PDB file of C-alpha atoms and ligand atoms in Angstrom:
ATOM      1  CA  MET A  91      16.836  -0.902 -17.159  1.00 96.00           C
ATOM      2  CA  ARG A  92      18.262   1.126 -19.567  1.00 97.00           C
ATOM      3  CA  PHE A  93      18.001   4.563 -19.307  1.00 98.00           C
ATOM      4  CA  HIS A  94      18.572   7.830 -21.800  1.00 97.00           C
ATOM      5  CA  VAL A  95      19.692  11.206 -20.313  1.00 98.00           C
ATOM      6  CA  VAL A  96      19.145  14.319 -22.426  1.00 98.00           C
ATOM      7  CA  THR A  97      20.923  16.758 -21.139  1.00 98.00           C
ATOM      8  CA  ILE A  98      23.304  19.793 -21.852  1.00 97.00           C
ATOM      9  CA  PHE A  99      25.294  18.866 -19.074  1.00 97.00           C
ATOM     10  CA  PRO A 100      26.566  15.405 -20.504  1.00 97.00           C
ATOM     11  CA  ASP A 101      30.104  15.674 -18.504  1.00 97.00           C
ATOM     12  CA  PHE A 102      28.047  15.785 -15.267  1.00 97.00           C
ATOM     13  CA  PHE A 103      27.384  12.496 -14.945  1.00 97.00           C
ATOM     14  CA  GLY A 104      30.485  11.164 -15.290  1.00 95.00           C
ATOM     15  CA  SER A 105      31.170  10.690 -11.582  1.00 94.00           C
ATOM     16  CA  ILE A 106      27.829   9.095 -10.486  1.00 94.00           C
ATOM     17  CA  LEU A 107      28.397   6.552 -13.237  1.00 96.00           C
ATOM     18  CA  GLU A 108      31.598   5.739 -11.487  1.00 96.00           C
ATOM     19  CA  HIS A 109      31.103   5.352  -8.334  1.00 96.00           C
ATOM     20  CA  GLY A 110      28.966   2.583  -5.689  1.00 96.00           C
ATOM     21  CA  LEU A 111      25.680   0.973  -6.951  1.00 96.00           C
ATOM     22  CA  LEU A 112      25.592   2.541 -10.643  1.00 98.00           C
ATOM     23  CA  LYS A 113      28.959   1.395 -11.198  1.00 97.00           C
ATOM     24  CA  ARG A 114      28.189  -2.195 -10.000  1.00 97.00           C
ATOM     25  CA  ALA A 115      24.748  -2.606 -11.496  1.00 98.00           C
ATOM     26  CA  LEU A 116      26.592  -1.111 -14.870  1.00 98.00           C
ATOM     27  CA  ALA A 117      29.283  -3.832 -14.597  1.00 98.00           C
ATOM     28  CA  ALA A 118      27.106  -6.597 -14.130  1.00 97.00           C
ATOM     29  CA  GLY A 119      24.742  -5.645 -17.219  1.00 97.00           C
ATOM     30  CA  GLU A 120      21.990  -4.469 -14.581  1.00 97.00           C
ATOM     31  CA  ILE A 121      21.254  -1.510 -15.867  1.00 98.00           C
ATOM     32  CA  GLU A 122      22.581   0.609 -19.157  1.00 97.00           C
ATOM     33  CA  ILE A 123      23.201   4.698 -19.198  1.00 98.00           C
ATOM     34  CA  ARG A 124      23.067   6.569 -22.285  1.00 97.00           C
ATOM     35  CA  ILE A 125      23.903  10.088 -21.862  1.00 98.00           C
ATOM     36  CA  HIS A 126      22.444  12.597 -25.190  1.00 98.00           C
ATOM     37  CA  ASP A 127      23.941  15.872 -25.385  1.00 98.00           C
ATOM     38  CA  LEU A 128      21.059  18.195 -26.328  1.00 98.00           C
ATOM     39  CA  ARG A 129      23.506  20.406 -28.549  1.00 98.00           C
ATOM     40  CA  GLU A 130      23.753  17.362 -30.668  1.00 98.00           C
ATOM     41  CA  PHE A 131      20.283  17.472 -31.759  1.00 98.00           C
ATOM     42  CA  THR A 132      20.554  21.712 -32.802  1.00 98.00           C
ATOM     43  CA  ASP A 133      20.742  22.349 -36.149  1.00 96.00           C
ATOM     44  CA  ASP A 134      22.436  25.859 -36.338  1.00 97.00           C
ATOM     45  CA  PRO A 135      26.119  26.688 -35.384  1.00 98.00           C
ATOM     46  CA  HIS A 136      25.751  27.886 -32.608  1.00 98.00           C
ATOM     47  CA  ARG A 137      24.312  25.402 -31.159  1.00 98.00           C
ATOM     48  CA  THR A 138      21.358  26.872 -29.683  1.00 98.00           C
ATOM     49  CA  VAL A 139      19.411  25.423 -26.967  1.00 97.00           C
ATOM     50  CA  ASP A 140      17.216  28.534 -25.412  1.00 97.00           C
ATOM     51  CA  ASP A 141      15.438  31.804 -26.585  1.00 96.00           C
ATOM     52  CA  ARG A 142      13.788  34.496 -24.795  1.00 96.00           C
ATOM     53  CA  PRO A 143      10.742  34.049 -23.273  1.00 95.00           C
ATOM     54  CA  PHE A 144       7.578  34.901 -25.348  1.00 97.00           C
ATOM     55  CA  GLY A 145       5.791  38.065 -23.185  1.00 97.00           C
ATOM     56  CA  GLY A 146       9.560  38.930 -21.468  1.00 96.00           C
ATOM     57  CA  GLY A 147      10.712  38.415 -18.144  1.00 93.00           C
ATOM     58  CA  PRO A 148      13.883  37.255 -16.511  1.00 92.00           C
ATOM     59  CA  GLY A 149      16.383  34.195 -17.883  1.00 92.00           C
ATOM     60  CA  MET A 150      16.047  31.772 -21.286  1.00 95.00           C
ATOM     61  CA  VAL A 151      14.066  29.138 -22.102  1.00 96.00           C
ATOM     62  CA  PHE A 152      14.461  25.547 -23.623  1.00 97.00           C
ATOM     63  CA  LYS A 153      13.590  25.605 -26.761  1.00 97.00           C
ATOM     64  CA  PRO A 154      11.467  22.987 -28.033  1.00 98.00           C
ATOM     65  CA  GLU A 155      12.951  21.808 -31.500  1.00 98.00           C
ATOM     66  CA  PRO A 156      16.163  19.977 -30.049  1.00 98.00           C
ATOM     67  CA  ILE A 157      14.677  18.047 -27.446  1.00 98.00           C
ATOM     68  CA  PHE A 158      11.701  16.505 -29.663  1.00 98.00           C
ATOM     69  CA  ARG A 159      14.521  15.804 -31.748  1.00 98.00           C
ATOM     70  CA  ALA A 160      16.556  14.077 -29.353  1.00 98.00           C
ATOM     71  CA  VAL A 161      13.291  12.196 -27.640  1.00 97.00           C
ATOM     72  CA  GLU A 162      12.276  11.102 -31.302  1.00 96.00           C
ATOM     73  CA  GLN A 163      15.896  10.031 -32.035  1.00 96.00           C
ATOM     74  CA  ILE A 164      16.322   7.718 -29.341  1.00 96.00           C
ATOM     75  CA  ARG A 165      12.436   6.011 -29.740  1.00 94.00           C
ATOM     76  CA  ALA A 166      13.539   5.292 -33.303  1.00 93.00           C
ATOM     77  CA  ASP A 167      16.404   3.748 -31.634  1.00 90.00           C
ATOM     78  CA  SER A 168      15.067   2.111 -28.820  1.00 84.00           C
ATOM     79  CA  ALA A 169      13.108  -1.065 -29.303  1.00 69.00           C
ATOM     80  CA  ASP A 170      10.281  -0.068 -27.464  1.00 84.00           C
ATOM     81  CA  PRO A 171       8.647   2.682 -28.253  1.00 82.00           C
ATOM     82  CA  SER A 172       6.326   2.983 -25.220  1.00 87.00           C
ATOM     83  CA  TRP A 173       9.060   3.680 -22.843  1.00 94.00           C
ATOM     84  CA  PRO A 174       7.644   6.804 -20.669  1.00 97.00           C
ATOM     85  CA  VAL A 175       9.716  10.290 -21.278  1.00 98.00           C
ATOM     86  CA  ILE A 176      10.392  12.092 -18.131  1.00 98.00           C
ATOM     87  CA  LEU A 177      11.130  15.911 -17.364  1.00 98.00           C
ATOM     88  CA  LEU A 178      12.176  16.655 -14.554  1.00 98.00           C
ATOM     89  CA  SER A 179      11.152  19.971 -13.133  1.00 96.00           C
ATOM     90  CA  PRO A 180      10.485  21.508 -10.122  1.00 95.00           C
ATOM     91  CA  GLN A 181       6.478  21.353 -11.635  1.00 94.00           C
ATOM     92  CA  GLY A 182       6.388  17.893 -11.182  1.00 96.00           C
ATOM     93  CA  ARG A 183       4.420  15.199  -9.416  1.00 97.00           C
ATOM     94  CA  LEU A 184       6.868  14.730  -6.080  1.00 98.00           C
ATOM     95  CA  LEU A 185       9.023  11.806  -6.767  1.00 98.00           C
ATOM     96  CA  THR A 186       8.245   8.891  -3.718  1.00 96.00           C
ATOM     97  CA  GLN A 187       9.095   5.566  -3.141  1.00 96.00           C
ATOM     98  CA  ALA A 188       5.970   4.554  -4.841  1.00 96.00           C
ATOM     99  CA  VAL A 189       6.548   6.201  -7.850  1.00 97.00           C
ATOM    100  CA  ALA A 190      10.241   4.849  -8.192  1.00 98.00           C
ATOM    101  CA  GLU A 191       8.065   1.515  -8.051  1.00 97.00           C
ATOM    102  CA  GLU A 192       6.536   2.183 -10.606  1.00 97.00           C
ATOM    103  CA  LEU A 193       9.055   3.264 -12.848  1.00 98.00           C
ATOM    104  CA  ALA A 194      11.228   0.530 -12.216  1.00 97.00           C
ATOM    105  CA  ARG A 195       8.375  -1.562 -13.791  1.00 96.00           C
ATOM    106  CA  HIS A 196       9.661  -0.255 -17.597  1.00 96.00           C
ATOM    107  CA  ARG A 197      12.368  -2.073 -19.268  1.00 95.00           C
ATOM    108  CA  GLY A 198      13.347   1.549 -19.829  1.00 96.00           C
ATOM    109  CA  LEU A 199      13.051   5.547 -18.941  1.00 98.00           C
ATOM    110  CA  ILE A 200      14.336   8.765 -20.973  1.00 98.00           C
ATOM    111  CA  LEU A 201      14.965  11.421 -18.335  1.00 98.00           C
ATOM    112  CA  ILE A 202      14.983  15.146 -19.474  1.00 98.00           C
ATOM    113  CA  CYS A 203      16.712  17.273 -17.864  1.00 98.00           C
ATOM    114  CA  GLY A 204      15.397  21.365 -17.370  1.00 93.00           C
ATOM    115  CA  ARG A 205      17.777  24.557 -17.000  1.00 81.00           C
ATOM    116  CA  TYR A 206      17.262  27.976 -16.797  1.00 61.00           C
ATOM    117  CA  GLU A 207      13.891  29.496 -16.451  1.00 78.00           C
ATOM    118  CA  GLY A 208      11.683  26.684 -17.958  1.00 93.00           C
ATOM    119  CA  VAL A 209      11.572  24.999 -21.186  1.00 97.00           C
ATOM    120  CA  ASP A 210       9.157  25.677 -23.421  1.00 97.00           C
ATOM    121  CA  GLU A 211       5.595  24.213 -22.664  1.00 97.00           C
ATOM    122  CA  ARG A 212       5.112  22.187 -25.469  1.00 98.00           C
ATOM    123  CA  VAL A 213       7.454  19.554 -24.612  1.00 98.00           C
ATOM    124  CA  ALA A 214       5.715  18.871 -21.114  1.00 96.00           C
ATOM    125  CA  THR A 215       2.061  18.923 -23.084  1.00 97.00           C
ATOM    126  CA  HIS A 216       3.363  17.500 -25.941  1.00 97.00           C
ATOM    127  CA  LEU A 217       6.026  15.222 -25.692  1.00 97.00           C
ATOM    128  CA  THR A 218       6.316  14.037 -22.293  1.00 97.00           C
ATOM    129  CA  SER A 219       4.217  11.789 -20.749  1.00 95.00           C
ATOM    130  CA  ASP A 220       5.817  12.485 -16.965  1.00 96.00           C
ATOM    131  CA  GLU A 221       7.129  15.406 -14.635  1.00 97.00           C
ATOM    132  CA  LEU A 222       8.753  14.586 -11.923  1.00 98.00           C
ATOM    133  CA  SER A 223      10.432  16.893  -9.186  1.00 97.00           C
ATOM    134  CA  ILE A 224      12.044  15.414  -6.548  1.00 97.00           C
ATOM    135  CA  GLY A 225      11.537  18.117  -3.830  1.00 97.00           C
ATOM    136  CA  ASP A 226       9.949  21.592  -3.160  1.00 96.00           C
ATOM    137  CA  TYR A 227      13.012  23.235  -3.512  1.00 96.00           C
ATOM    138  CA  VAL A 228      14.659  24.697  -7.043  1.00 94.00           C
ATOM    139  CA  LEU A 229      17.648  23.680  -8.331  1.00 96.00           C
ATOM    140  CA  SER A 230      19.331  25.785 -11.100  1.00 94.00           C
ATOM    141  CA  GLY A 231      19.171  22.168 -13.637  1.00 95.00           C
ATOM    142  CA  GLY A 232      17.137  18.909 -13.845  1.00 97.00           C
ATOM    143  CA  GLU A 233      20.808  16.526 -13.682  1.00 98.00           C
ATOM    144  CA  LEU A 234      21.040  16.343 -10.337  1.00 97.00           C
ATOM    145  CA  ALA A 235      17.416  15.229 -10.167  1.00 98.00           C
ATOM    146  CA  ALA A 236      17.893  12.592 -12.877  1.00 98.00           C
ATOM    147  CA  ALA A 237      20.657  10.898 -10.726  1.00 98.00           C
ATOM    148  CA  VAL A 238      18.689  10.990  -8.170  1.00 98.00           C
ATOM    149  CA  VAL A 239      15.662   9.088 -10.582  1.00 98.00           C
ATOM    150  CA  MET A 240      18.212   6.887 -11.814  1.00 98.00           C
ATOM    151  CA  GLU A 241      19.648   6.028  -8.102  1.00 98.00           C
ATOM    152  CA  CYS A 242      16.728   4.848  -6.631  1.00 98.00           C
ATOM    153  CA  VAL A 243      14.828   3.186  -9.660  1.00 98.00           C
ATOM    154  CA  THR A 244      17.959   1.531  -9.962  1.00 98.00           C
ATOM    155  CA  ARG A 245      17.791  -0.234  -6.592  1.00 97.00           C
ATOM    156  CA  LEU A 246      14.386  -1.405  -7.586  1.00 97.00           C
ATOM    157  CA  VAL A 247      16.112  -3.241 -10.298  1.00 97.00           C
ATOM    158  CA  PRO A 248      15.866  -7.369  -9.737  1.00 93.00           C
ATOM    159  CA  GLY A 249      19.683  -8.817  -9.088  1.00 92.00           C
ATOM    160  CA  VAL A 250      21.068  -5.575  -8.561  1.00 95.00           C
ATOM    161  CA  LEU A 251      20.834  -5.246  -4.459  1.00 92.00           C
ATOM    162  CA  GLY A 252      21.440  -8.540  -2.768  1.00 83.00           C
ATOM    163  CA  ASN A 253      19.749 -10.114  -0.667  1.00 66.00           C
ATOM    164  CA  GLU A 254      21.319  -8.548   2.788  1.00 59.00           C
ATOM    165  CA  GLU A 255      20.706  -5.300   1.578  1.00 66.00           C
ATOM    166  CA  SER A 256      16.945  -6.140  -0.070  1.00 65.00           C
ATOM    167  CA  ALA A 257      15.163  -3.255  -1.076  1.00 66.00           C
ATOM    168  CA  GLN A 258      11.668  -5.318   0.797  1.00 60.00           C
ATOM    169  CA  GLN A 259      14.208  -4.406   3.927  1.00 59.00           C
ATOM    170  CA  ASP A 260      13.796  -0.340   2.967  1.00 67.00           C
ATOM    171  CA  SER A 261      11.684   1.741   5.162  1.00 70.00           C
ATOM    172  CA  PHE A 262       9.770   3.608   2.380  1.00 75.00           C
ATOM    173  CA  GLY A 263       8.966   0.283   0.583  1.00 67.00           C
ATOM    174  CA  GLU A 264       6.532  -1.478  -0.138  1.00 60.00           C
ATOM    175  CA  GLY A 265       4.280   0.658  -0.117  1.00 59.00           C
ATOM    176  CA  GLN A 266       4.942   1.600   3.465  1.00 75.00           C
ATOM    177  CA  ALA A 267       6.561   4.709   4.405  1.00 90.00           C
ATOM    178  CA  ILE A 268       7.788   5.144   8.291  1.00 95.00           C
ATOM    179  CA  LEU A 269      11.578   7.103   8.592  1.00 97.00           C
ATOM    180  CA  ASP A 270      13.809   4.408   9.757  1.00 96.00           C
ATOM    181  CA  CYS A 271      15.329   3.476  13.158  1.00 97.00           C
ATOM    182  CA  PRO A 272      18.286   4.182  14.705  1.00 97.00           C
ATOM    183  CA  HIS A 273      21.356   2.323  13.740  1.00 98.00           C
ATOM    184  CA  TYR A 274      24.861   1.679  15.567  1.00 98.00           C
ATOM    185  CA  THR A 275      28.182   0.091  14.782  1.00 98.00           C
ATOM    186  CA  ARG A 276      31.081  -0.559  17.380  1.00 97.00           C
ATOM    187  CA  PRO A 277      32.277   0.590  19.859  1.00 98.00           C
ATOM    188  CA  ALA A 278      29.363   0.118  22.147  1.00 98.00           C
ATOM    189  CA  GLU A 279      30.786   3.040  23.579  1.00 98.00           C
ATOM    190  CA  PHE A 280      32.248   6.309  22.287  1.00 98.00           C
ATOM    191  CA  ARG A 281      33.752   9.467  23.971  1.00 98.00           C
ATOM    192  CA  GLY A 282      30.676   8.638  26.795  1.00 98.00           C
ATOM    193  CA  LEU A 283      27.739   8.142  24.156  1.00 98.00           C
ATOM    194  CA  LYS A 284      26.960   4.336  24.731  1.00 98.00           C
ATOM    195  CA  VAL A 285      24.801   2.234  22.934  1.00 98.00           C
ATOM    196  CA  PRO A 286      21.336   1.489  23.577  1.00 98.00           C
ATOM    197  CA  GLU A 287      21.553  -1.699  25.979  1.00 98.00           C
ATOM    198  CA  VAL A 288      19.083  -3.734  24.163  1.00 98.00           C
ATOM    199  CA  LEU A 289      20.888  -3.778  20.819  1.00 98.00           C
ATOM    200  CA  LEU A 290      23.778  -5.660  22.844  1.00 98.00           C
ATOM    201  CA  SER A 291      20.970  -7.805  24.378  1.00 98.00           C
ATOM    202  CA  GLY A 292      20.764 -10.547  22.019  1.00 97.00           C
ATOM    203  CA  ASN A 293      17.217 -10.517  22.392  1.00 98.00           C
ATOM    204  CA  HIS A 294      15.861 -10.417  18.351  1.00 98.00           C
ATOM    205  CA  ARG A 295      12.547  -9.995  19.592  1.00 97.00           C
ATOM    206  CA  GLU A 296      12.978  -7.343  21.684  1.00 98.00           C
ATOM    207  CA  ILE A 297      15.452  -5.583  19.657  1.00 98.00           C
ATOM    208  CA  SER A 298      13.151  -5.910  16.798  1.00 97.00           C
ATOM    209  CA  ARG A 299      10.477  -4.114  18.951  1.00 97.00           C
ATOM    210  CA  TRP A 300      12.634  -1.613  19.882  1.00 98.00           C
ATOM    211  CA  ARG A 301      13.399  -0.786  16.051  1.00 98.00           C
ATOM    212  CA  ARG A 302       9.680  -0.057  15.524  1.00 97.00           C
ATOM    213  CA  ARG A 303       9.332   1.708  18.178  1.00 97.00           C
ATOM    214  CA  GLN A 304      12.024   3.654  17.555  1.00 97.00           C
ATOM    215  CA  SER A 305      10.830   3.991  13.713  1.00 97.00           C
ATOM    216  CA  LEU A 306       7.268   5.285  14.729  1.00 97.00           C
ATOM    217  CA  GLU A 307       8.369   7.842  17.423  1.00 97.00           C
ATOM    218  CA  LYS A 308      10.869   9.188  14.907  1.00 97.00           C
ATOM    219  CA  THR A 309       7.858   9.371  12.188  1.00 97.00           C
ATOM    220  CA  TRP A 310       5.594  10.847  14.993  1.00 97.00           C
ATOM    221  CA  ARG A 311       7.675  13.565  15.915  1.00 96.00           C
ATOM    222  CA  ARG A 312       9.353  14.324  12.309  1.00 97.00           C
ATOM    223  CA  ARG A 313       6.626  13.257   9.935  1.00 96.00           C
ATOM    224  CA  PRO A 314       3.351  12.741  11.835  1.00 96.00           C
ATOM    225  CA  GLU A 315       1.669  12.469   8.074  1.00 95.00           C
ATOM    226  CA  LEU A 316       2.895   9.534   7.343  1.00 95.00           C
ATOM    227  CA  LEU A 317       1.745   7.614   9.632  1.00 95.00           C
ATOM    228  CA  ALA A 318      -1.858   8.219   8.602  1.00 93.00           C
ATOM    229  CA  GLY A 319      -0.824   5.717   5.471  1.00 90.00           C
ATOM    230  CA  LEU A 320       0.854   2.654   7.629  1.00 93.00           C
ATOM    231  CA  SER A 321      -0.763  -0.531   8.213  1.00 93.00           C
ATOM    232  CA  LEU A 322      -0.107  -0.729  12.007  1.00 94.00           C
ATOM    233  CA  THR A 323      -0.897  -4.298  14.539  1.00 95.00           C
ATOM    234  CA  ALA A 324      -2.583  -3.019  17.703  1.00 96.00           C
ATOM    235  CA  GLU A 325       0.835  -3.239  19.740  1.00 95.00           C
ATOM    236  CA  GLU A 326       1.967  -0.794  17.258  1.00 95.00           C
ATOM    237  CA  ARG A 327      -1.161   1.428  17.677  1.00 96.00           C
ATOM    238  CA  ALA A 328      -0.842   1.442  21.265  1.00 96.00           C
ATOM    239  CA  MET A 329       3.041   2.146  21.210  1.00 96.00           C
ATOM    240  CA  LEU A 330       1.763   5.207  19.562  1.00 96.00           C
ATOM    241  CA  GLU A 331      -0.815   5.702  21.846  1.00 96.00           C
ATOM    242  CA  GLU A 332       1.565   5.966  24.704  1.00 95.00           C
ATOM    243  CA  MET A 333       3.580   8.822  23.085  1.00 95.00           C
ATOM    244  CA  GLU A 334       0.299  10.705  22.675  1.00 94.00           C
ATOM    245  CA  ARG A 335      -0.103   9.754  26.467  1.00 95.00           C
ATOM    246  CA  ALA A 336       3.057  10.971  27.675  1.00 92.00           C
ATOM    247  CA  ARG A 337       2.522  14.017  25.787  1.00 70.00           C
ATOM    248  CA  VAL A 338       6.416  14.559  24.411  1.00 58.00           C
ATOM    249  CA  THR A 339       5.653  17.731  22.536  1.00 63.00           C
ATOM    250  CA  PRO A 340       6.722  16.784  18.748  1.00 62.00           C
ATOM    251  CA  ALA A 341      10.274  18.280  18.408  1.00 65.00           C
ATOM    252  CA  PRO A 342      10.905  20.684  14.970  1.00 64.00           C
ATOM    253  CA  ARG A 343      13.992  18.029  13.761  1.00 65.00           C
TER     254      ARG A 343
HETATM  255  N1  LIG B 566      15.322  21.098 -12.080  1.00 79.27           N
HETATM  256  C1  LIG B 566      15.154  22.234 -10.779  1.00 79.27           C
HETATM  257  N2  LIG B 566      14.129  21.817  -9.586  1.00 79.27           N
HETATM  258  C2  LIG B 566      14.086  20.291  -9.472  1.00 79.27           C
HETATM  259  C3  LIG B 566      13.725  20.311  -8.450  1.00 79.27           C
HETATM  260  N3  LIG B 566      13.364  20.406  -7.560  1.00 79.27           N
HETATM  261  N4  LIG B 566      13.066  18.631  -8.975  1.00 79.27           N
HETATM  262  C4  LIG B 566      13.104  17.635  -9.855  1.00 79.27           C
HETATM  263  N5  LIG B 566      13.583  18.985 -11.167  1.00 79.27           N
HETATM  264  C5  LIG B 566      14.552  20.126 -11.141  1.00 79.27           C
END
């Protein structure tokens, strides 16, 4: 998987490439990341990337020419011109695990980090194949969002995760979206706070039942809209009915 990132802050990506999963995947050659400075694709002495919005209003808008040039150059240099060109912006479709799985099927992605009040709309209509948002909140630029996309897609690249940390076990994996169960480690008692007995029991059937129930209950309380998309076993449906019957009011947490 090769990521191309177009940004006005190329140095932003230094530290995320030097830590954890991305560092490991880069070192192993499982992914490649190329950062492109948008200002390199300007043609004026001031290296201008933005301008005032037509129609008036506050802030500045990214000009189309440098972004088009950057993407055309990347395409000309890369083997495959069919790689998705993705604009990161709060107007995009929401990044979910299912979207990450879809992106991970490609051999490369071109990520364009937006900035300021916006990006000239001709970039979205005539250059990019997709526009992605990482959530319903506004960041001042797409750099953090591009980092999020690279991290969650890299986890899905075959070979990046060892068997033990397989993405198959992710709670949002394989079309299943359910919140993860609680996890505990030693000590078994900390400041009077005890680890649930069942986890110390060694009874693996009971442990996995407890975990599934905890996942369901957390999802039911915090993200009930996710439950509709789950394929549940009869036992899990019974667990949910029991929660409903117990009339535990979903807490706003
Ligand atoms: N740029 C600014 N806000 C963003 C968001 N929520 N997602 C992706 N890119 C963004």
